[in-house]
PDB file of C-alpha atoms in Angstrom:
ATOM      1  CA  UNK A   1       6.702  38.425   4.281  1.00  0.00           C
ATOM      2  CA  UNK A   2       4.221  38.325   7.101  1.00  0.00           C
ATOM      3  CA  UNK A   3       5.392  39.740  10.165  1.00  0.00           C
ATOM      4  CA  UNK A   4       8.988  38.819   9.089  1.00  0.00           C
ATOM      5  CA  UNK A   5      11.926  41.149  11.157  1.00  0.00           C
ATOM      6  CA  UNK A   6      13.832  43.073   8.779  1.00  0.00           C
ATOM      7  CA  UNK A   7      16.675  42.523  10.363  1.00  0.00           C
ATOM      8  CA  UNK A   8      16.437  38.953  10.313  1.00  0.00           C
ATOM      9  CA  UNK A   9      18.292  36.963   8.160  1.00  0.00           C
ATOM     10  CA  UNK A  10      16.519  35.723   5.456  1.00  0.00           C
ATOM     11  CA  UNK A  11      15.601  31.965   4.669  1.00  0.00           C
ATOM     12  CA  UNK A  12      18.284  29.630   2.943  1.00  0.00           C
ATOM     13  CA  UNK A  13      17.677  29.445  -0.397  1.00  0.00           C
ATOM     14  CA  UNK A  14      19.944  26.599  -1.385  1.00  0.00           C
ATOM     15  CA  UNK A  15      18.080  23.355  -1.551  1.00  0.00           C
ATOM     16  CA  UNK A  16      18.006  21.348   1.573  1.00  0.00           C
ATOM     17  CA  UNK A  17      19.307  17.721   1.173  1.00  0.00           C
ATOM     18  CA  UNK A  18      16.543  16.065   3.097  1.00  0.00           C
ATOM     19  CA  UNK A  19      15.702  11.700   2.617  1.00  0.00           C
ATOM     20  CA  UNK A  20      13.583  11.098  -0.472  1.00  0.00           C
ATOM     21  CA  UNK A  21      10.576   8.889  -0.549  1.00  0.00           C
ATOM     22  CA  UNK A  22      11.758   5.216  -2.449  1.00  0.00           C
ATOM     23  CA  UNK A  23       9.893   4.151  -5.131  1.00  0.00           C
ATOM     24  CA  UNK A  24       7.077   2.104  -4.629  1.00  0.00           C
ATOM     25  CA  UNK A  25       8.827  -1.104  -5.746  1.00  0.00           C
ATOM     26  CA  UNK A  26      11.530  -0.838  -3.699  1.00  0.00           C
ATOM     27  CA  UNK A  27       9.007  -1.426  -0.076  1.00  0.00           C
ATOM     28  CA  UNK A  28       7.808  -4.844   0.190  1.00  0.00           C
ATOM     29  CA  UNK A  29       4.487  -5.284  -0.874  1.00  0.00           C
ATOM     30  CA  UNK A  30       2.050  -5.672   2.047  1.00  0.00           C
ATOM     31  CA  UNK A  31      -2.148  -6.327   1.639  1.00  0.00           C
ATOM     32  CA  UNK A  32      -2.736  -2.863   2.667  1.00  0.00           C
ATOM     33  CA  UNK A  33      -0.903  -1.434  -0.521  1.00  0.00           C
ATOM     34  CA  UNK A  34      -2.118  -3.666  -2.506  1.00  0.00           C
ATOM     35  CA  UNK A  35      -5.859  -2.981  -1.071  1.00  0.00           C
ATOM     36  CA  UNK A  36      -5.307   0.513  -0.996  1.00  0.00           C
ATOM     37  CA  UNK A  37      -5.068   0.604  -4.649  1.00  0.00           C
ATOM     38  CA  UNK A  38      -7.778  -1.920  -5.493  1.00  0.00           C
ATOM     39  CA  UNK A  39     -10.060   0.773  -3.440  1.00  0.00           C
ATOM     40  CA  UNK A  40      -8.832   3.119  -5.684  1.00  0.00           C
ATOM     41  CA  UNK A  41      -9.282   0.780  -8.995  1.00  0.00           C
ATOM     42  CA  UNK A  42     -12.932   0.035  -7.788  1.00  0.00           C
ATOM     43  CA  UNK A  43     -13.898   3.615  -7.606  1.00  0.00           C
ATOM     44  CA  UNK A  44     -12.994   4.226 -11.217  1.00  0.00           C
ATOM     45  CA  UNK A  45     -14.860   1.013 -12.182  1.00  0.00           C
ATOM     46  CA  UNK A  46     -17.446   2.343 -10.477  1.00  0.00           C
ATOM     47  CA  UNK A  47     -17.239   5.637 -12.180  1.00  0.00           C
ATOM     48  CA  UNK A  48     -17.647   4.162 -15.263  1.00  0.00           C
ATOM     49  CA  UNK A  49     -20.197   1.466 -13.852  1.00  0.00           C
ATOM     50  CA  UNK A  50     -22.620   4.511 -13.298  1.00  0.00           C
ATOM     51  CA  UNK A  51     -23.140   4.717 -17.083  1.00  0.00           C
ATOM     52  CA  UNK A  52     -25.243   1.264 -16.223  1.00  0.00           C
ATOM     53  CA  UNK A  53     -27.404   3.325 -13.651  1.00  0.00           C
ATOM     54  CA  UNK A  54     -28.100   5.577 -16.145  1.00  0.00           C
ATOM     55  CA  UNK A  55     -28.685   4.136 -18.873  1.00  0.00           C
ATOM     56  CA  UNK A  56     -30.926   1.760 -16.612  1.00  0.00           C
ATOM     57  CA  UNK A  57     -32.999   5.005 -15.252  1.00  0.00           C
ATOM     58  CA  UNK A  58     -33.298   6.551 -18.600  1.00  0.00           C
ATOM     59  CA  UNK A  59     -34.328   3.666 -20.797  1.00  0.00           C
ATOM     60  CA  UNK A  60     -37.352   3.500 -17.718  1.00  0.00           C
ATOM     61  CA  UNK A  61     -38.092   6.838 -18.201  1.00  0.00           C
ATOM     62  CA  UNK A  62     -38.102   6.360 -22.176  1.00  0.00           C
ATOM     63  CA  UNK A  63     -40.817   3.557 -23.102  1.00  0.00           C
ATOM     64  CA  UNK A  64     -41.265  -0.377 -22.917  1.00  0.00           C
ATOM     65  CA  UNK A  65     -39.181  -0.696 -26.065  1.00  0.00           C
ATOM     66  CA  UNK A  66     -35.405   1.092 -24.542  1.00  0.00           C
ATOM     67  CA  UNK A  67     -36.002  -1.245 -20.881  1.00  0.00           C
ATOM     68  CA  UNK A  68     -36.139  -4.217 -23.113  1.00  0.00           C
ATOM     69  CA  UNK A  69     -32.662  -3.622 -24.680  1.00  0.00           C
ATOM     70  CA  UNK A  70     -31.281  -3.245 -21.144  1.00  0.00           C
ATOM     71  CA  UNK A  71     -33.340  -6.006 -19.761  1.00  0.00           C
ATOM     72  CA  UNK A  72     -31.923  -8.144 -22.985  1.00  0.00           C
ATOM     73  CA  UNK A  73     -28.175  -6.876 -21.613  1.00  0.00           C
ATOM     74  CA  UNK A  74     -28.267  -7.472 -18.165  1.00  0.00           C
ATOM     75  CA  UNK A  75     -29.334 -11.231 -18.298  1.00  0.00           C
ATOM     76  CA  UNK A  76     -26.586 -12.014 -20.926  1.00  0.00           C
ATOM     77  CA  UNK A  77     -23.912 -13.499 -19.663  1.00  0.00           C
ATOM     78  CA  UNK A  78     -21.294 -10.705 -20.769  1.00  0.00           C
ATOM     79  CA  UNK A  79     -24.428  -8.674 -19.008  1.00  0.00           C
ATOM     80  CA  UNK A  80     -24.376 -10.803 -15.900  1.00  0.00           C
ATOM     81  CA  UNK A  81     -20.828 -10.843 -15.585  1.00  0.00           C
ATOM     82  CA  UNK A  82     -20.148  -6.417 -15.405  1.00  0.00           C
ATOM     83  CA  UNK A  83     -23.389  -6.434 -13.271  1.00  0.00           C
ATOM     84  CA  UNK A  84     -21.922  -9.088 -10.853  1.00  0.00           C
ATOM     85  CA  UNK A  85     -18.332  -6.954 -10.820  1.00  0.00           C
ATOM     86  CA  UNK A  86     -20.098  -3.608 -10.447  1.00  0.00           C
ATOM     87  CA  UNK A  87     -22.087  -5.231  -7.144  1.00  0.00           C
ATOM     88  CA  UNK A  88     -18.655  -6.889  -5.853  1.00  0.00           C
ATOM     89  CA  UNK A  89     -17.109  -3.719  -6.819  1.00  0.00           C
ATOM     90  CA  UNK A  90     -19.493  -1.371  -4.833  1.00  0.00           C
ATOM     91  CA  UNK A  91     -19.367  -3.910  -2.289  1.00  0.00           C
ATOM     92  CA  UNK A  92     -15.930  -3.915  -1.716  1.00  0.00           C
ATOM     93  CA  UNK A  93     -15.543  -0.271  -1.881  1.00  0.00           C
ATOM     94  CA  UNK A  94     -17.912   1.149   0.771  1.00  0.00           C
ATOM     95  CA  UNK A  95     -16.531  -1.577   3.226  1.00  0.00           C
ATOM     96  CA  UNK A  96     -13.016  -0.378   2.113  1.00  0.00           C
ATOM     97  CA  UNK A  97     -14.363   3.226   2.753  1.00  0.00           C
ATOM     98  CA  UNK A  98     -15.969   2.694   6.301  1.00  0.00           C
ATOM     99  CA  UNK A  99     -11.997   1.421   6.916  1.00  0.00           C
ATOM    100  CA  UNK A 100     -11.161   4.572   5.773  1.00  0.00           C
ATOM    101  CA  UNK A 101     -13.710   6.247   8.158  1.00  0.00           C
ATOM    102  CA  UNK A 102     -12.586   4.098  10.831  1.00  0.00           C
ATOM    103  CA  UNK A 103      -8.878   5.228  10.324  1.00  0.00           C
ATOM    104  CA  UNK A 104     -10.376   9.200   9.719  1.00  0.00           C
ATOM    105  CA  UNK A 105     -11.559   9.017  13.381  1.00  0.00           C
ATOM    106  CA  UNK A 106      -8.225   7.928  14.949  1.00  0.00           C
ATOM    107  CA  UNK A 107      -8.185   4.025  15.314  1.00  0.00           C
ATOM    108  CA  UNK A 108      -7.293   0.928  13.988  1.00  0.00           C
ATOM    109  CA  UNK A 109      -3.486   2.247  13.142  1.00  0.00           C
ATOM    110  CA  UNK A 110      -1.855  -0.696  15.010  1.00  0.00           C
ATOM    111  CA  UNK A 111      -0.964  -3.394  12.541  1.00  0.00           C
ATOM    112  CA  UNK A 112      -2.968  -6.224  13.652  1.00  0.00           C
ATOM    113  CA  UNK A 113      -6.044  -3.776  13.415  1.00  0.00           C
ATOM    114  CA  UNK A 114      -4.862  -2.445  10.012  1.00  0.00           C
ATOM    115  CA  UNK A 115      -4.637  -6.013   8.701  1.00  0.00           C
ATOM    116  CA  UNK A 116      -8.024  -6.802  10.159  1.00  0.00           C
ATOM    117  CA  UNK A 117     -10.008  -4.328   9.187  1.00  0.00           C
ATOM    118  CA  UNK A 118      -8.465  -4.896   5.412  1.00  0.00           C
ATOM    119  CA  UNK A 119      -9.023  -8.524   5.668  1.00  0.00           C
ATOM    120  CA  UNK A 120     -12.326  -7.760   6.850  1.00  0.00           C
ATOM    121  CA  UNK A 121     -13.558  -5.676   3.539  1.00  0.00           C
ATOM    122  CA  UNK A 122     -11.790  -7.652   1.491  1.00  0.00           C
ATOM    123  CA  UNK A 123     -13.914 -10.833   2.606  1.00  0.00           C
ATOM    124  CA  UNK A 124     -16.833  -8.742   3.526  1.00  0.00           C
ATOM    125  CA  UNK A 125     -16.867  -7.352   0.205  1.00  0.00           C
ATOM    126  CA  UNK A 126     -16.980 -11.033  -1.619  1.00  0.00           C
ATOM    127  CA  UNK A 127     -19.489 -12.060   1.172  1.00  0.00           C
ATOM    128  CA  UNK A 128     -21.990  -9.698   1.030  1.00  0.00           C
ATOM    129  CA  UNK A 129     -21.885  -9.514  -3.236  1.00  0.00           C
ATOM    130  CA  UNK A 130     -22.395 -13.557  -3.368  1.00  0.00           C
ATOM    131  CA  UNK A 131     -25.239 -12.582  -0.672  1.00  0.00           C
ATOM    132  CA  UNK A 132     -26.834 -10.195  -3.103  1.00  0.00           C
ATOM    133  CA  UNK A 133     -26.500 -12.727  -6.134  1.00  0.00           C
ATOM    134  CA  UNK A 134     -28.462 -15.234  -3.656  1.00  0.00           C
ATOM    135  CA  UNK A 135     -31.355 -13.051  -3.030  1.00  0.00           C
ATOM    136  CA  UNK A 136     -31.444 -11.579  -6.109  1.00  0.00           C
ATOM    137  CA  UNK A 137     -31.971 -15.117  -7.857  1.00  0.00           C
ATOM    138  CA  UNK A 138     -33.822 -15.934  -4.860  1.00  0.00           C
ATOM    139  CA  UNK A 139     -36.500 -12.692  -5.670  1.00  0.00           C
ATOM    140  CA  UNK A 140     -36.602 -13.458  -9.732  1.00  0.00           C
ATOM    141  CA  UNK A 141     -33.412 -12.149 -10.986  1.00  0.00           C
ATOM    142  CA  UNK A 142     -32.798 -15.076 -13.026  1.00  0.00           C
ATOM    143  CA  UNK A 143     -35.870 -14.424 -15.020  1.00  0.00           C
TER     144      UNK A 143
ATOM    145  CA  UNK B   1      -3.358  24.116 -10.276  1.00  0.00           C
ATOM    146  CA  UNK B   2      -0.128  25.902 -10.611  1.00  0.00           C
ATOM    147  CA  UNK B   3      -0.935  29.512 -11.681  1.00  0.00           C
ATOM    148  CA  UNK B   4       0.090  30.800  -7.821  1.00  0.00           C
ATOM    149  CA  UNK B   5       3.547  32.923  -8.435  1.00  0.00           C
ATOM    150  CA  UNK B   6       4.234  31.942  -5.215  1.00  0.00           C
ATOM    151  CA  UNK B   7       5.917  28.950  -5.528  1.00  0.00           C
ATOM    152  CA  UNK B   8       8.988  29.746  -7.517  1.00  0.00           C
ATOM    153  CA  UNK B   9      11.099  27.954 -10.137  1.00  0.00           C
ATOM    154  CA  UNK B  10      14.261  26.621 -10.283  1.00  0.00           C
ATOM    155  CA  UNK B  11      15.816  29.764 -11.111  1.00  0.00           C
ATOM    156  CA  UNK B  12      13.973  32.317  -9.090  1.00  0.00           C
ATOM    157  CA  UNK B  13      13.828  29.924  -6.060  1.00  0.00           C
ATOM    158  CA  UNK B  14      10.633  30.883  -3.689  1.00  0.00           C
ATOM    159  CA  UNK B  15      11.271  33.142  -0.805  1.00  0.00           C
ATOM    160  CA  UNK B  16       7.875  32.017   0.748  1.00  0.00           C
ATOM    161  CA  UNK B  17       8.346  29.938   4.208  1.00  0.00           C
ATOM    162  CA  UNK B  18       6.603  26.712   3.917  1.00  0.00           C
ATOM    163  CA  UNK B  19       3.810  27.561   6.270  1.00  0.00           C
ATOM    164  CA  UNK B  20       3.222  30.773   4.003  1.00  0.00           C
ATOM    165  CA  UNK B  21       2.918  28.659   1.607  1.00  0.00           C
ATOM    166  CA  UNK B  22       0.250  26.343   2.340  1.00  0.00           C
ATOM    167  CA  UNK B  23      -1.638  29.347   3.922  1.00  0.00           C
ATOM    168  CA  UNK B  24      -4.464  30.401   1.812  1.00  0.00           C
ATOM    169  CA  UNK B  25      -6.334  26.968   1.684  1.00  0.00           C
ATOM    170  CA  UNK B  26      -2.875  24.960   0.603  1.00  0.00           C
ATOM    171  CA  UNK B  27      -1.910  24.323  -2.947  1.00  0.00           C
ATOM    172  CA  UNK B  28      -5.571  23.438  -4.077  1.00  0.00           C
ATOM    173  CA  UNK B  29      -6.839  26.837  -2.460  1.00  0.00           C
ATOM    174  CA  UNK B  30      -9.792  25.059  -1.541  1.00  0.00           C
ATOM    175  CA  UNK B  31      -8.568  23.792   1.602  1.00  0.00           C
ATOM    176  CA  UNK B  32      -9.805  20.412   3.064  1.00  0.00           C
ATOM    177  CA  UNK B  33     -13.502  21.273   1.398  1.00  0.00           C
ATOM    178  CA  UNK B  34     -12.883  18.222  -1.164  1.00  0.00           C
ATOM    179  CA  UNK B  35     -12.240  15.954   1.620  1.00  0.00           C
ATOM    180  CA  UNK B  36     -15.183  16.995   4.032  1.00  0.00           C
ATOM    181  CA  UNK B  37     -17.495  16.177   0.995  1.00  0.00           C
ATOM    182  CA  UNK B  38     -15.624  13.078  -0.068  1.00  0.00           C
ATOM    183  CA  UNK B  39     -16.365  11.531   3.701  1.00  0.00           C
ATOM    184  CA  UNK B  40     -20.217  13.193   3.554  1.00  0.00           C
ATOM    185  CA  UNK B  41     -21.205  11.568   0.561  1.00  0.00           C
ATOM    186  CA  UNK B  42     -19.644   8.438   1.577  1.00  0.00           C
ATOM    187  CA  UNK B  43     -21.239   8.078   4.931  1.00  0.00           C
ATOM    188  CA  UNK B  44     -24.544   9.140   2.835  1.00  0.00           C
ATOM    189  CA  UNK B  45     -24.582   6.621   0.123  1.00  0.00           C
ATOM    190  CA  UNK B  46     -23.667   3.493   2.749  1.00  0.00           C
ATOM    191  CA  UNK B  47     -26.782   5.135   4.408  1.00  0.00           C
ATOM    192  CA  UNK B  48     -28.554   4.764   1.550  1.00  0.00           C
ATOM    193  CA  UNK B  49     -27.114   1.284   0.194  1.00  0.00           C
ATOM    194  CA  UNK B  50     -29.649  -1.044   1.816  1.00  0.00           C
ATOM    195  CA  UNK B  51     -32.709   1.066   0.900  1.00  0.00           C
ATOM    196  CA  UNK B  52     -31.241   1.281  -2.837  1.00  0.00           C
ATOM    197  CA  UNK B  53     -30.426  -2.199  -3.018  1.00  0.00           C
ATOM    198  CA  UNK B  54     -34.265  -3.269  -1.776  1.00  0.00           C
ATOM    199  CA  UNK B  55     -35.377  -0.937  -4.682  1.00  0.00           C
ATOM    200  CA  UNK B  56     -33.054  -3.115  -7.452  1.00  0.00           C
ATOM    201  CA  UNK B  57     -34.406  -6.204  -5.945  1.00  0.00           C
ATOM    202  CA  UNK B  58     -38.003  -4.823  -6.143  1.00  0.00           C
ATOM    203  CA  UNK B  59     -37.666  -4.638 -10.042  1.00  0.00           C
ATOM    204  CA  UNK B  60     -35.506  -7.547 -11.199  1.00  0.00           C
ATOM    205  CA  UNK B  61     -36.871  -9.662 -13.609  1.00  0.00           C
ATOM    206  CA  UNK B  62     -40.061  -7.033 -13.605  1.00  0.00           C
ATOM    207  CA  UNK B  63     -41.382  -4.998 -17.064  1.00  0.00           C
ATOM    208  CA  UNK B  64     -40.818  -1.384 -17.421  1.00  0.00           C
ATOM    209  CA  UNK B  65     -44.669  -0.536 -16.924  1.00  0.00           C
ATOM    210  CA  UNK B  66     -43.724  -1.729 -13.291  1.00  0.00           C
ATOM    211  CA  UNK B  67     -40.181  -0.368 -12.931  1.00  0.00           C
ATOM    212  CA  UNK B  68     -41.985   3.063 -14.272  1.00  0.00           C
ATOM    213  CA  UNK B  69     -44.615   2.475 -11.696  1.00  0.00           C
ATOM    214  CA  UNK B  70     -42.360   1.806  -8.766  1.00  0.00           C
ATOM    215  CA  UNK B  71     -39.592   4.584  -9.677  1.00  0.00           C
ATOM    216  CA  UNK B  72     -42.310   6.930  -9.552  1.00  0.00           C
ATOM    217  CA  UNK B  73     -43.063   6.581  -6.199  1.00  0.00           C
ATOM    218  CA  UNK B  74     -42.077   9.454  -4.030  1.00  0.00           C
ATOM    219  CA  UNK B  75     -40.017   7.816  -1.377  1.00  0.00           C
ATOM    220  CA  UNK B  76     -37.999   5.165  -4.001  1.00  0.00           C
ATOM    221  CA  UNK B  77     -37.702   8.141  -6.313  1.00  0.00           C
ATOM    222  CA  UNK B  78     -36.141  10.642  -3.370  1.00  0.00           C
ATOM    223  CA  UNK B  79     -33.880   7.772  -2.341  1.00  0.00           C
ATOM    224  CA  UNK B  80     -32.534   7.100  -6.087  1.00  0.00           C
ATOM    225  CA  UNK B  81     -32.187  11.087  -6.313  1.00  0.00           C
ATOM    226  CA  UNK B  82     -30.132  11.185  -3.279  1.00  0.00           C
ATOM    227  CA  UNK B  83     -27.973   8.265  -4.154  1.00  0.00           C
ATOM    228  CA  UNK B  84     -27.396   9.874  -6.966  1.00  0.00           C
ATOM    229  CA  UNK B  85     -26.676  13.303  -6.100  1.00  0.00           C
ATOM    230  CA  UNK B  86     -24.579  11.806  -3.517  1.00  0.00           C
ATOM    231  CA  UNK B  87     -22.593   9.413  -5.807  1.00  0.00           C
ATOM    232  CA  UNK B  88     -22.038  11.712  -8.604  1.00  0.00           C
ATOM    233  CA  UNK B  89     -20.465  14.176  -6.423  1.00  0.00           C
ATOM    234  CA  UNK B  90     -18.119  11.707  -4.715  1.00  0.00           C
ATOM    235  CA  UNK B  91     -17.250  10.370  -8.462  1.00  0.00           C
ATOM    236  CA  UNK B  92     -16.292  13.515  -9.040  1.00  0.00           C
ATOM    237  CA  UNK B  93     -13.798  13.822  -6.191  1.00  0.00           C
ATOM    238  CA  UNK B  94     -12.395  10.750  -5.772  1.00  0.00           C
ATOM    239  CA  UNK B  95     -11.539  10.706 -10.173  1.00  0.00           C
ATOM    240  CA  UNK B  96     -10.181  14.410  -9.558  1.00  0.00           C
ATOM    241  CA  UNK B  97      -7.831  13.059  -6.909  1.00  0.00           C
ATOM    242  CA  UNK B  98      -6.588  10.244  -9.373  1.00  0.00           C
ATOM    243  CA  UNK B  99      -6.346  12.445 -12.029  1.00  0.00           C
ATOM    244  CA  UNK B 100      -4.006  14.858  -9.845  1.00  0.00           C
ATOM    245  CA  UNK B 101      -1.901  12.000  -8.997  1.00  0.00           C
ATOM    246  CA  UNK B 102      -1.165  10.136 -12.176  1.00  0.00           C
ATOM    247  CA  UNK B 103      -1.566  13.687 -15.142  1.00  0.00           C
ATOM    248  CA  UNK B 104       1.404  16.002 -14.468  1.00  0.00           C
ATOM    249  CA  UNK B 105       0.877  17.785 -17.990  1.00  0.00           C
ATOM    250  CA  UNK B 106      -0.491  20.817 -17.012  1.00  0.00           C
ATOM    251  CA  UNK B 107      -2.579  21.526 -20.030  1.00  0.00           C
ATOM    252  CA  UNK B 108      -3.391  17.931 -19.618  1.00  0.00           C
ATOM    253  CA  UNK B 109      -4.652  17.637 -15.921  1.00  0.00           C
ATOM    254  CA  UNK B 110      -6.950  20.645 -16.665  1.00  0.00           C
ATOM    255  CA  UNK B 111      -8.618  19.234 -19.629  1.00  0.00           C
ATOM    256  CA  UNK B 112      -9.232  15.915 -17.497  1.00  0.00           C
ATOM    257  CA  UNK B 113     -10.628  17.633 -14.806  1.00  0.00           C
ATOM    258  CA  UNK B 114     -12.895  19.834 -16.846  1.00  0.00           C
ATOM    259  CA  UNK B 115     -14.079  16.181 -18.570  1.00  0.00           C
ATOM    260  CA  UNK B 116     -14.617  14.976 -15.333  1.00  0.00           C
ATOM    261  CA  UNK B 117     -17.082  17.401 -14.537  1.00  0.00           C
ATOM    262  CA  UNK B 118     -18.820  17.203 -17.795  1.00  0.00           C
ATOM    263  CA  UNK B 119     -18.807  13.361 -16.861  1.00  0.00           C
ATOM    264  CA  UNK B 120     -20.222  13.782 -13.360  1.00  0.00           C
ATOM    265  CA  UNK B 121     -22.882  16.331 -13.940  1.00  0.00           C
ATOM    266  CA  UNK B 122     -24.291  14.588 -17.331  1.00  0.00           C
ATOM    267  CA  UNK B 123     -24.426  11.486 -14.873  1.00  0.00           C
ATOM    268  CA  UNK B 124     -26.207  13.176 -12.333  1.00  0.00           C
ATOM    269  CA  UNK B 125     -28.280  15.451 -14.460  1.00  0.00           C
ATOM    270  CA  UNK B 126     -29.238  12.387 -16.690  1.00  0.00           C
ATOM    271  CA  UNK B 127     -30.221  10.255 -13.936  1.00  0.00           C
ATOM    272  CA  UNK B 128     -32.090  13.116 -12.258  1.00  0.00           C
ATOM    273  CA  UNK B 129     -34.013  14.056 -15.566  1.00  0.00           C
ATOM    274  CA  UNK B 130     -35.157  10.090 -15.939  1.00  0.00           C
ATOM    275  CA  UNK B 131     -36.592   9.831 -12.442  1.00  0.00           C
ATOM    276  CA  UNK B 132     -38.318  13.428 -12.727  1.00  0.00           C
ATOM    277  CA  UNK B 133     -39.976  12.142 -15.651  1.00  0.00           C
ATOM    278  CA  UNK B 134     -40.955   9.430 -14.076  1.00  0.00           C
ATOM    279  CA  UNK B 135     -42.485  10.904 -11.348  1.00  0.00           C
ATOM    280  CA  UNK B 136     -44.597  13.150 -13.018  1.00  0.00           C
ATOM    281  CA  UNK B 137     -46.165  10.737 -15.199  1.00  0.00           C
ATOM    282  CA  UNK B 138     -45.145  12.131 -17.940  1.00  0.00           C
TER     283      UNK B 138
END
């Protein structure tokens, strides 16, 4: 008991009825919820996505014959497909982060902002991974 | 992690105040440490994004005697190794934080956690191994 008088009467030990939280389908659902946990569904895509990286790096560092099978993987269409949610994916979750970083520093609380800035990585994120896909066939990717 | 006596039971109700009780770094005992590093490494990898994506693009469609050749290169290889270092630890936090949500077995929630680090650090140490290879022409 830091600093605690003696004489003082100690703290009430019966539990307090305070308001509980409702469950989450009882609120009605709004795009930040709903983008709020697609941030958080992304991330552990991308978590598992990383196995890609390294099996990417690895079979580079291991001989012609191990970047062939991953070569042969990425431009099948199953291949294509995971690489193409993987970019939208990491796309859509740094733009959903800098949101984040936006509401870390203090702004963007009001709810037009709020809405913005999620409508804004939501179609940023599907912008910028079609804008990858274009370059990337642009640069030889469809090789 | 509840292995802190302090915060009672149902029988033996606590006798710690509330602000006792988050003193000592809160219920984590790490503090906000996990969150500092979460924003770090985020801010670091959108850094890095464009200069990693330009590397991807450089070798798409290209032969592994050229990926090998270009991922050897000191300033795509310290880019990759700081992506990586960056994403693996931010991995790590961000699937400890889901894992404390949603895994309220205790025994549970530790073994997760512990696989999460094996996860993270065989990613990163992996990844890190490959481009070290690669860089010293081995």
């Amino acid at each position: 008991m830091l600093g605690r008088n003696k004489h003082q009467k100690p703290p009430m030990t019966a539990r307090i009825e305070r308001p509980l939280s409702p469950h989450i389908q009882t609120y009605r659902w709004t795009l930040t919820m709903a983008l709020s946990i697609v941030h958080r569904a992304t991330g552990i895509a991308l978590y598992v996505g990383t196995l890609l990286l390294v099996w990417w790096l690895v079979a580079a560092a291991s001989g012609p014959a191990a970047y062939a099978h991953v070569q042969a993987f990425s431009s099948s269409i199953i291949g294509r497909l995971i690489v193409f949610g993987y970019t939208w994916a990491l796309m859509h979750h740094m733009l959903s982060g800098i949101r984040h970083f936006v509401w870390d520093l203090g702004y963007g609380f009001k709810a037009n902002e709020r809405e913005a800035l999620t409508w804004g990585a939501l179609i940023g994120g599907i912008a910028l991974t079609v804008l990858i896909w274009i370059i990337a066939y642009a640069n030889g990717g469809g090789r | 992690m509840s292995f802190d006596e302090s915060h009672g039971s149902p029988k033996r109700p606590s006798m710690r105040t509330p602000l006792g009780r988050v003193r000592n770094l809160g219920a984590a005992h790490s503090g906000t440490s996990d969150f500092w590093r979460q924003r770090i490494t985020g801010v670091a990898m959108t850094l890095l994004m464009i200069p990693a994506l330009v590397i991807i693009m450089m070798l798409l469609g290209r032969n592994q005697v050229y990926a090998a050749q270009t991922l050897s290169s000191i300033p795509v290889a310290v880019i990759l190794l700081l992506f990586i270092f960056a994403s693996a630890w931010h991995m790590k936090i961000g699937m400890q934080v889901v894992i404390e949500d949603y895994v309220h077995n205790e025994k549970l929630k530790l073994t997760a956690i512990m696989l999460n680090n094996f996860f993270s650090v065989a990613v990163a140490l992996a990844s890190t191994y490959a481009i070290l290879k690669l860089s010293s022409g081995v």
